[in-house]
Amino acid sequence: MARKVVIAGNWKMNKTASEGKALVEALKETTKGICPNCADIIVCPPFTTLVSVIEAAKGSNIKVGAQNIHWADNGAFTGEIAGNMLKELGVEYVIIGHSERRQYFGETDETVNLRLKAALKNDLKPIVCIGELLEERESGATEKVLFTQLDGGLKDISAADMEKIILAYEPVWAIGTGKTATPDIAEETHKYIRSFLADKYGKEVADKIVIQYGGSMKAENAEALVGQADIDGGLIGGAALKADSFTALIENAIAGAKNK
Ligand code: PGA
């Protein structure tokens, strides 16, 4: 079955409120010609840039996501942001469990699972990130690592909720390094992820889930990656920070999806 192409820009810790507004205003122009049914376009700025970006994105097909969510509704969690705070601003998506959160901020599969449940409770669409380290790939442990991340991260998630979740496969060794997984390697891993979903939720549900690729995806490789059967879009870091490169990437991804 055909799944919609979903391209999300993860701005990471880049763009002030005014810089983010300017980028979305530029994107509104450059993405004008992209048919709304061909792809979902999402930008995920830092928390402090959400308001200006949501305002700037009004009246366009650009949707907005946050980069994290806390699992509690409120309380003594200094520096954290709750789901209802995001929802009230008009945020639609939220990235959960990015490898940088896992690597630098102690994120675990257990906290990914808690944040995921908070996102669903607040009617935010989660983008859950998984991926192996270079040494894990080289030692042949990729599937085992992904199994553990999926098993823990999706604990107690029903099939109905699973259908609301986007997964992003991001091999950690490909993030920000310029080293992309080849389309074949990425596809092989996406196939494994979909087989995990089929085992847990059945094939019908597994076939509906959008699985993005992330890690040095850019305009030059987007067509070949999204041309693979199980790659449904991308989570983009560096190439999402400029309107021209992000738009070219989206166009090429759509072209790739048409070749399937
Ligand atoms: P990159 O980042 O595109 O800069 O490799 C991807 C990501 O971390 O989501």
mmCIF file of C-alpha atoms and ligand atoms in Angstrom:
data_model
loop_
_atom_site.group_PDB
_atom_site.id
_atom_site.type_symbol
_atom_site.label_atom_id
_atom_site.label_comp_id
_atom_site.label_asym_id
_atom_site.label_seq_id
_atom_site.Cartn_x
_atom_site.Cartn_y
_atom_site.Cartn_z
ATOM 1 C CA MET A 1 0.000 0.000 0.000
ATOM 2 C CA ALA A 2 1.151 3.537 -0.660
ATOM 3 C CA ARG A 3 2.206 5.518 2.371
ATOM 4 C CA LYS A 4 2.478 9.293 2.250
ATOM 5 C CA VAL A 5 5.954 10.797 2.131
ATOM 6 C CA VAL A 6 6.693 12.539 5.425
ATOM 7 C CA ILE A 7 9.687 14.876 5.615
ATOM 8 C CA ALA A 8 10.534 16.500 8.928
ATOM 9 C CA GLY A 9 13.259 19.058 9.524
ATOM 10 C CA ASN A 10 14.950 18.683 12.899
ATOM 11 C CA TRP A 11 16.476 22.090 13.475
ATOM 12 C CA LYS A 12 18.212 20.893 16.662
ATOM 13 C CA MET A 13 19.632 23.863 18.646
ATOM 14 C CA ASN A 14 19.581 26.236 15.690
ATOM 15 C CA LYS A 15 17.502 29.331 14.812
ATOM 16 C CA THR A 16 16.320 32.050 17.144
ATOM 17 C CA ALA A 17 12.659 33.071 16.995
ATOM 18 C CA SER A 18 13.316 35.676 14.294
ATOM 19 C CA GLU A 19 15.624 33.395 12.294
ATOM 20 C CA GLY A 20 13.038 30.607 12.419
ATOM 21 C CA LYS A 21 10.300 32.949 11.227
ATOM 22 C CA ALA A 22 12.490 34.024 8.304
ATOM 23 C CA LEU A 23 13.222 30.386 7.360
ATOM 24 C CA VAL A 24 9.525 29.448 7.378
ATOM 25 C CA GLU A 25 8.638 32.514 5.346
ATOM 26 C CA ALA A 26 11.244 31.471 2.792
ATOM 27 C CA LEU A 27 10.000 27.876 2.862
ATOM 28 C CA LYS A 28 6.444 29.017 2.216
ATOM 29 C CA GLU A 29 7.652 30.479 -1.072
ATOM 30 C CA THR A 30 9.955 27.667 -2.137
ATOM 31 C CA THR A 31 7.472 24.879 -1.290
ATOM 32 C CA LYS A 32 4.493 26.589 -2.939
ATOM 33 C CA GLY A 33 4.569 24.276 -5.935
ATOM 34 C CA ILE A 34 4.660 21.045 -3.913
ATOM 35 C CA CYS A 35 1.283 19.317 -3.974
ATOM 36 C CA PRO A 36 -0.086 18.991 -0.435
ATOM 37 C CA ASN A 37 -1.117 15.375 -1.007
ATOM 38 C CA CYS A 38 2.369 14.384 -2.163
ATOM 39 C CA ALA A 39 4.127 14.963 1.156
ATOM 40 C CA ASP A 40 3.681 16.082 4.726
ATOM 41 C CA ILE A 41 6.237 18.788 5.478
ATOM 42 C CA ILE A 42 7.130 19.336 9.124
ATOM 43 C CA VAL A 43 9.617 21.666 10.804
ATOM 44 C CA CYS A 44 10.792 21.071 14.368
ATOM 45 C CA PRO A 45 12.422 24.196 15.811
ATOM 46 C CA PRO A 46 13.674 24.694 19.378
ATOM 47 C CA PHE A 47 10.975 25.406 21.998
ATOM 48 C CA THR A 48 11.671 29.145 22.044
ATOM 49 C CA THR A 49 11.149 29.361 18.275
ATOM 50 C CA LEU A 50 7.852 27.449 18.160
ATOM 51 C CA VAL A 51 5.549 30.450 18.515
ATOM 52 C CA SER A 52 7.077 32.535 15.727
ATOM 53 C CA VAL A 53 7.260 29.496 13.444
ATOM 54 C CA ILE A 54 3.641 28.465 14.084
ATOM 55 C CA GLU A 55 2.545 32.016 13.344
ATOM 56 C CA ALA A 56 4.644 32.178 10.165
ATOM 57 C CA ALA A 57 3.423 28.762 8.957
ATOM 58 C CA LYS A 58 -0.263 29.734 9.136
ATOM 59 C CA GLY A 59 -2.042 29.340 5.825
ATOM 60 C CA SER A 60 0.658 27.038 4.417
ATOM 61 C CA ASN A 61 1.154 23.276 4.280
ATOM 62 C CA ILE A 62 4.045 23.448 6.710
ATOM 63 C CA LYS A 63 3.330 21.667 9.980
ATOM 64 C CA VAL A 64 5.202 22.223 13.213
ATOM 65 C CA GLY A 65 6.733 19.825 15.712
ATOM 66 C CA ALA A 66 8.728 20.106 18.935
ATOM 67 C CA GLN A 67 11.976 18.273 19.669
ATOM 68 C CA ASN A 68 11.054 16.799 23.054
ATOM 69 C CA ILE A 69 8.236 16.444 25.577
ATOM 70 C CA HIS A 70 8.219 15.584 29.262
ATOM 71 C CA TRP A 71 6.056 12.716 30.490
ATOM 72 C CA ALA A 72 4.419 14.540 33.402
ATOM 73 C CA ASP A 73 1.461 16.897 32.969
ATOM 74 C CA ASN A 74 3.145 19.551 35.102
ATOM 75 C CA GLY A 75 5.232 19.834 38.244
ATOM 76 C CA ALA A 76 8.731 20.175 39.620
ATOM 77 C CA PHE A 77 10.743 19.344 36.491
ATOM 78 C CA THR A 78 12.975 22.358 35.977
ATOM 79 C CA GLY A 79 13.829 22.972 32.357
ATOM 80 C CA GLU A 80 11.239 20.564 30.940
ATOM 81 C CA ILE A 81 8.151 21.140 28.760
ATOM 82 C CA ALA A 82 4.804 19.330 29.097
ATOM 83 C CA GLY A 83 2.522 18.112 26.330
ATOM 84 C CA ASN A 84 -0.346 20.505 27.056
ATOM 85 C CA MET A 85 2.102 23.425 26.758
ATOM 86 C CA LEU A 86 2.985 22.306 23.246
ATOM 87 C CA LYS A 87 -0.597 21.528 22.290
ATOM 88 C CA GLU A 88 -1.853 24.944 23.339
ATOM 89 C CA LEU A 89 0.680 26.619 21.043
ATOM 90 C CA GLY A 90 -0.578 24.642 18.040
ATOM 91 C CA VAL A 91 2.267 22.123 17.878
ATOM 92 C CA GLU A 92 1.218 18.963 15.990
ATOM 93 C CA TYR A 93 4.265 16.662 16.142
ATOM 94 C CA VAL A 94 7.026 15.854 18.587
ATOM 95 C CA ILE A 95 10.377 14.135 18.113
ATOM 96 C CA ILE A 96 11.092 11.576 20.844
ATOM 97 C CA GLY A 97 14.289 9.697 21.659
ATOM 98 C CA HIS A 98 16.631 11.360 19.190
ATOM 99 C CA SER A 99 20.103 9.824 19.462
ATOM 100 C CA GLU A 100 21.505 13.132 20.709
ATOM 101 C CA ARG A 101 19.019 12.974 23.618
ATOM 102 C CA ARG A 102 20.069 9.376 24.240
ATOM 103 C CA GLN A 103 23.783 10.187 23.991
ATOM 104 C CA TYR A 104 24.017 13.498 25.875
ATOM 105 C CA PHE A 105 20.926 13.661 28.095
ATOM 106 C CA GLY A 106 20.489 10.163 29.431
ATOM 107 C CA GLU A 107 17.409 9.237 27.395
ATOM 108 C CA THR A 108 16.591 5.542 27.689
ATOM 109 C CA ASP A 109 14.037 3.265 26.075
ATOM 110 C CA GLU A 110 12.025 3.604 29.278
ATOM 111 C CA THR A 111 11.926 7.422 29.149
ATOM 112 C CA VAL A 112 11.216 7.252 25.410
ATOM 113 C CA ASN A 113 8.198 5.104 26.256
ATOM 114 C CA LEU A 114 6.997 7.557 28.933
ATOM 115 C CA ARG A 115 7.395 10.536 26.601
ATOM 116 C CA LEU A 116 5.631 8.645 23.815
ATOM 117 C CA LYS A 117 2.623 7.982 26.046
ATOM 118 C CA ALA A 118 2.542 11.672 27.048
ATOM 119 C CA ALA A 119 2.561 12.694 23.386
ATOM 120 C CA LEU A 120 -0.325 10.360 22.567
ATOM 121 C CA LYS A 121 -2.270 11.530 25.618
ATOM 122 C CA ASN A 122 -1.909 15.126 24.416
ATOM 123 C CA ASP A 123 -2.882 14.251 20.873
ATOM 124 C CA LEU A 124 0.568 15.074 19.476
ATOM 125 C CA LYS A 125 1.957 12.927 16.658
ATOM 126 C CA PRO A 126 5.176 11.315 17.869
ATOM 127 C CA ILE A 127 8.259 10.803 15.719
ATOM 128 C CA VAL A 128 10.147 8.113 17.620
ATOM 129 C CA CYS A 129 13.840 7.789 16.768
ATOM 130 C CA ILE A 130 15.842 4.579 16.870
ATOM 131 C CA GLY A 131 19.235 3.630 15.494
ATOM 132 C CA GLU A 132 22.478 1.810 16.163
ATOM 133 C CA LEU A 133 26.012 3.052 16.834
ATOM 134 C CA LEU A 134 28.843 2.357 14.392
ATOM 135 C CA GLU A 135 30.397 -0.319 16.616
ATOM 136 C CA GLU A 136 27.006 -2.002 16.946
ATOM 137 C CA ARG A 137 26.597 -2.142 13.171
ATOM 138 C CA GLU A 138 30.163 -3.378 12.697
ATOM 139 C CA SER A 139 29.731 -6.131 15.262
ATOM 140 C CA GLY A 140 26.523 -7.317 13.597
ATOM 141 C CA ALA A 141 24.310 -6.176 16.491
ATOM 142 C CA THR A 142 22.085 -3.764 14.527
ATOM 143 C CA GLU A 143 18.895 -5.845 14.627
ATOM 144 C CA LYS A 144 19.391 -6.730 18.277
ATOM 145 C CA VAL A 145 19.824 -3.044 19.186
ATOM 146 C CA LEU A 146 16.775 -2.016 17.166
ATOM 147 C CA PHE A 147 14.731 -4.829 18.685
ATOM 148 C CA THR A 148 15.579 -3.602 22.193
ATOM 149 C CA GLN A 149 14.802 0.026 21.319
ATOM 150 C CA LEU A 150 11.493 -0.893 19.666
ATOM 151 C CA ASP A 151 10.490 -3.375 22.341
ATOM 152 C CA GLY A 152 11.173 -0.902 25.163
ATOM 153 C CA GLY A 153 10.095 2.265 23.404
ATOM 154 C CA LEU A 154 6.771 0.823 22.222
ATOM 155 C CA LYS A 155 5.957 -1.012 25.465
ATOM 156 C CA ASP A 156 2.184 -1.150 26.111
ATOM 157 C CA ILE A 157 1.406 0.782 22.932
ATOM 158 C CA SER A 158 -1.806 -0.514 21.333
ATOM 159 C CA ALA A 159 -2.219 -1.117 17.611
ATOM 160 C CA ALA A 160 -4.616 1.847 17.412
ATOM 161 C CA ASP A 161 -1.982 4.116 18.976
ATOM 162 C CA MET A 162 0.801 2.603 16.853
ATOM 163 C CA GLU A 163 -0.991 3.859 13.762
ATOM 164 C CA LYS A 164 -0.520 7.432 15.039
ATOM 165 C CA ILE A 165 3.249 7.031 15.447
ATOM 166 C CA ILE A 166 5.996 7.802 12.942
ATOM 167 C CA LEU A 167 9.284 5.954 13.368
ATOM 168 C CA ALA A 168 12.604 7.447 12.310
ATOM 169 C CA TYR A 169 15.471 5.060 11.689
ATOM 170 C CA GLU A 170 18.637 7.063 12.197
ATOM 171 C CA PRO A 171 21.900 5.130 12.201
ATOM 172 C CA VAL A 172 23.923 7.165 14.695
ATOM 173 C CA TRP A 173 27.058 6.858 12.557
ATOM 174 C CA ALA A 174 25.273 8.675 9.718
ATOM 175 C CA ILE A 175 23.998 11.676 11.697
ATOM 176 C CA GLY A 176 25.797 14.891 10.839
ATOM 177 C CA THR A 177 28.756 12.941 9.485
ATOM 178 C CA GLY A 178 28.053 13.108 5.771
ATOM 179 C CA LYS A 179 28.044 9.289 5.775
ATOM 180 C CA THR A 180 24.626 8.169 4.593
ATOM 181 C CA ALA A 181 23.566 4.574 4.807
ATOM 182 C CA THR A 182 23.377 3.335 1.232
ATOM 183 C CA PRO A 183 19.803 2.935 0.022
ATOM 184 C CA ASP A 184 20.276 -0.856 0.188
ATOM 185 C CA ILE A 185 21.556 -0.862 3.758
ATOM 186 C CA ALA A 186 18.844 1.557 4.859
ATOM 187 C CA GLU A 187 16.150 -0.493 3.122
ATOM 188 C CA GLU A 188 17.358 -3.720 4.689
ATOM 189 C CA THR A 189 17.072 -2.134 8.124
ATOM 190 C CA HIS A 190 13.694 -0.534 7.411
ATOM 191 C CA LYS A 191 12.449 -3.957 6.324
ATOM 192 C CA TYR A 192 13.589 -5.370 9.639
ATOM 193 C CA ILE A 193 11.746 -2.590 11.527
ATOM 194 C CA ARG A 194 8.576 -3.261 9.559
ATOM 195 C CA SER A 195 8.879 -6.981 10.274
ATOM 196 C CA PHE A 196 9.132 -6.163 13.999
ATOM 197 C CA LEU A 197 5.909 -4.132 13.656
ATOM 198 C CA ALA A 198 4.222 -6.944 11.732
ATOM 199 C CA ASP A 199 5.134 -9.450 14.455
ATOM 200 C CA LYS A 200 3.816 -7.174 17.186
ATOM 201 C CA TYR A 201 0.804 -5.582 15.510
ATOM 202 C CA GLY A 202 0.077 -7.622 12.370
ATOM 203 C CA LYS A 203 0.923 -6.883 8.753
ATOM 204 C CA GLU A 204 -2.016 -4.582 8.130
ATOM 205 C CA VAL A 205 -0.898 -2.174 10.850
ATOM 206 C CA ALA A 206 2.800 -2.524 9.946
ATOM 207 C CA ASP A 207 2.040 -1.581 6.350
ATOM 208 C CA LYS A 208 0.488 1.710 7.460
ATOM 209 C CA ILE A 209 3.370 2.953 9.604
ATOM 210 C CA VAL A 210 5.575 5.687 8.190
ATOM 211 C CA ILE A 211 9.249 4.875 8.741
ATOM 212 C CA GLN A 212 11.555 7.784 7.991
ATOM 213 C CA TYR A 213 15.266 7.535 7.320
ATOM 214 C CA GLY A 214 17.597 10.047 8.968
ATOM 215 C CA GLY A 215 21.333 10.652 8.836
ATOM 216 C CA SER A 216 22.973 12.937 6.280
ATOM 217 C CA MET A 217 19.931 12.837 4.025
ATOM 218 C CA LYS A 218 20.103 15.616 1.453
ATOM 219 C CA ALA A 219 18.717 16.597 -1.935
ATOM 220 C CA GLU A 220 21.333 14.432 -3.688
ATOM 221 C CA ASN A 221 20.388 11.141 -2.017
ATOM 222 C CA ALA A 222 16.709 11.670 -1.151
ATOM 223 C CA GLU A 223 15.344 10.185 -4.377
ATOM 224 C CA ALA A 224 17.297 6.948 -4.083
ATOM 225 C CA LEU A 225 16.502 6.549 -0.374
ATOM 226 C CA VAL A 226 12.770 7.267 -0.605
ATOM 227 C CA GLY A 227 12.676 5.157 -3.769
ATOM 228 C CA GLN A 228 13.131 2.107 -1.520
ATOM 229 C CA ALA A 229 10.009 0.143 -0.687
ATOM 230 C CA ASP A 230 10.082 0.651 3.093
ATOM 231 C CA ILE A 231 11.540 4.167 3.324
ATOM 232 C CA ASP A 232 8.711 6.659 3.612
ATOM 233 C CA GLY A 233 10.482 9.942 4.080
ATOM 234 C CA GLY A 234 13.164 11.511 6.181
ATOM 235 C CA LEU A 235 14.129 13.232 9.389
ATOM 236 C CA ILE A 236 16.548 15.892 8.273
ATOM 237 C CA GLY A 237 19.098 17.844 10.284
ATOM 238 C CA GLY A 238 21.671 19.947 8.400
ATOM 239 C CA ALA A 239 19.836 20.070 5.056
ATOM 240 C CA ALA A 240 16.680 21.399 6.762
ATOM 241 C CA LEU A 241 18.297 24.662 7.814
ATOM 242 C CA LYS A 242 18.105 26.330 4.404
ATOM 243 C CA ALA A 243 14.911 26.749 2.387
ATOM 244 C CA ASP A 244 16.482 25.800 -0.950
ATOM 245 C CA SER A 245 18.185 22.598 0.202
ATOM 246 C CA PHE A 246 15.159 21.469 2.215
ATOM 247 C CA THR A 247 12.779 22.116 -0.695
ATOM 248 C CA ALA A 248 15.004 20.314 -3.211
ATOM 249 C CA LEU A 249 15.207 17.375 -0.816
ATOM 250 C CA ILE A 250 11.402 17.228 -0.484
ATOM 251 C CA GLU A 251 10.945 17.380 -4.267
ATOM 252 C CA ASN A 252 13.469 14.613 -4.819
ATOM 253 C CA ALA A 253 11.909 12.473 -2.107
ATOM 254 C CA ILE A 254 8.526 12.791 -3.815
ATOM 255 C CA ALA A 255 10.154 11.806 -7.117
ATOM 256 C CA GLY A 256 11.649 8.768 -5.360
ATOM 257 C CA ALA A 257 8.270 7.738 -3.969
ATOM 258 C CA LYS A 258 6.773 7.903 -7.470
ATOM 259 C CA ASN A 259 9.392 5.430 -8.725
ATOM 260 C CA LYS A 260 8.379 2.716 -6.258
HETATM 261 P P1 PGA B 1 21.629 15.169 9.755
HETATM 262 O O1 PGA B 1 20.765 14.940 11.099
HETATM 263 O O2 PGA B 1 20.645 15.204 8.627
HETATM 264 O O3 PGA B 1 22.316 16.474 9.972
HETATM 265 O O4 PGA B 1 22.565 14.002 9.661
HETATM 266 C C1 PGA B 1 19.663 14.077 11.124
HETATM 267 C C2 PGA B 1 19.067 14.029 12.502
HETATM 268 O O5 PGA B 1 19.832 14.020 13.477
HETATM 269 O O6 PGA B 1 17.828 14.010 12.686
#
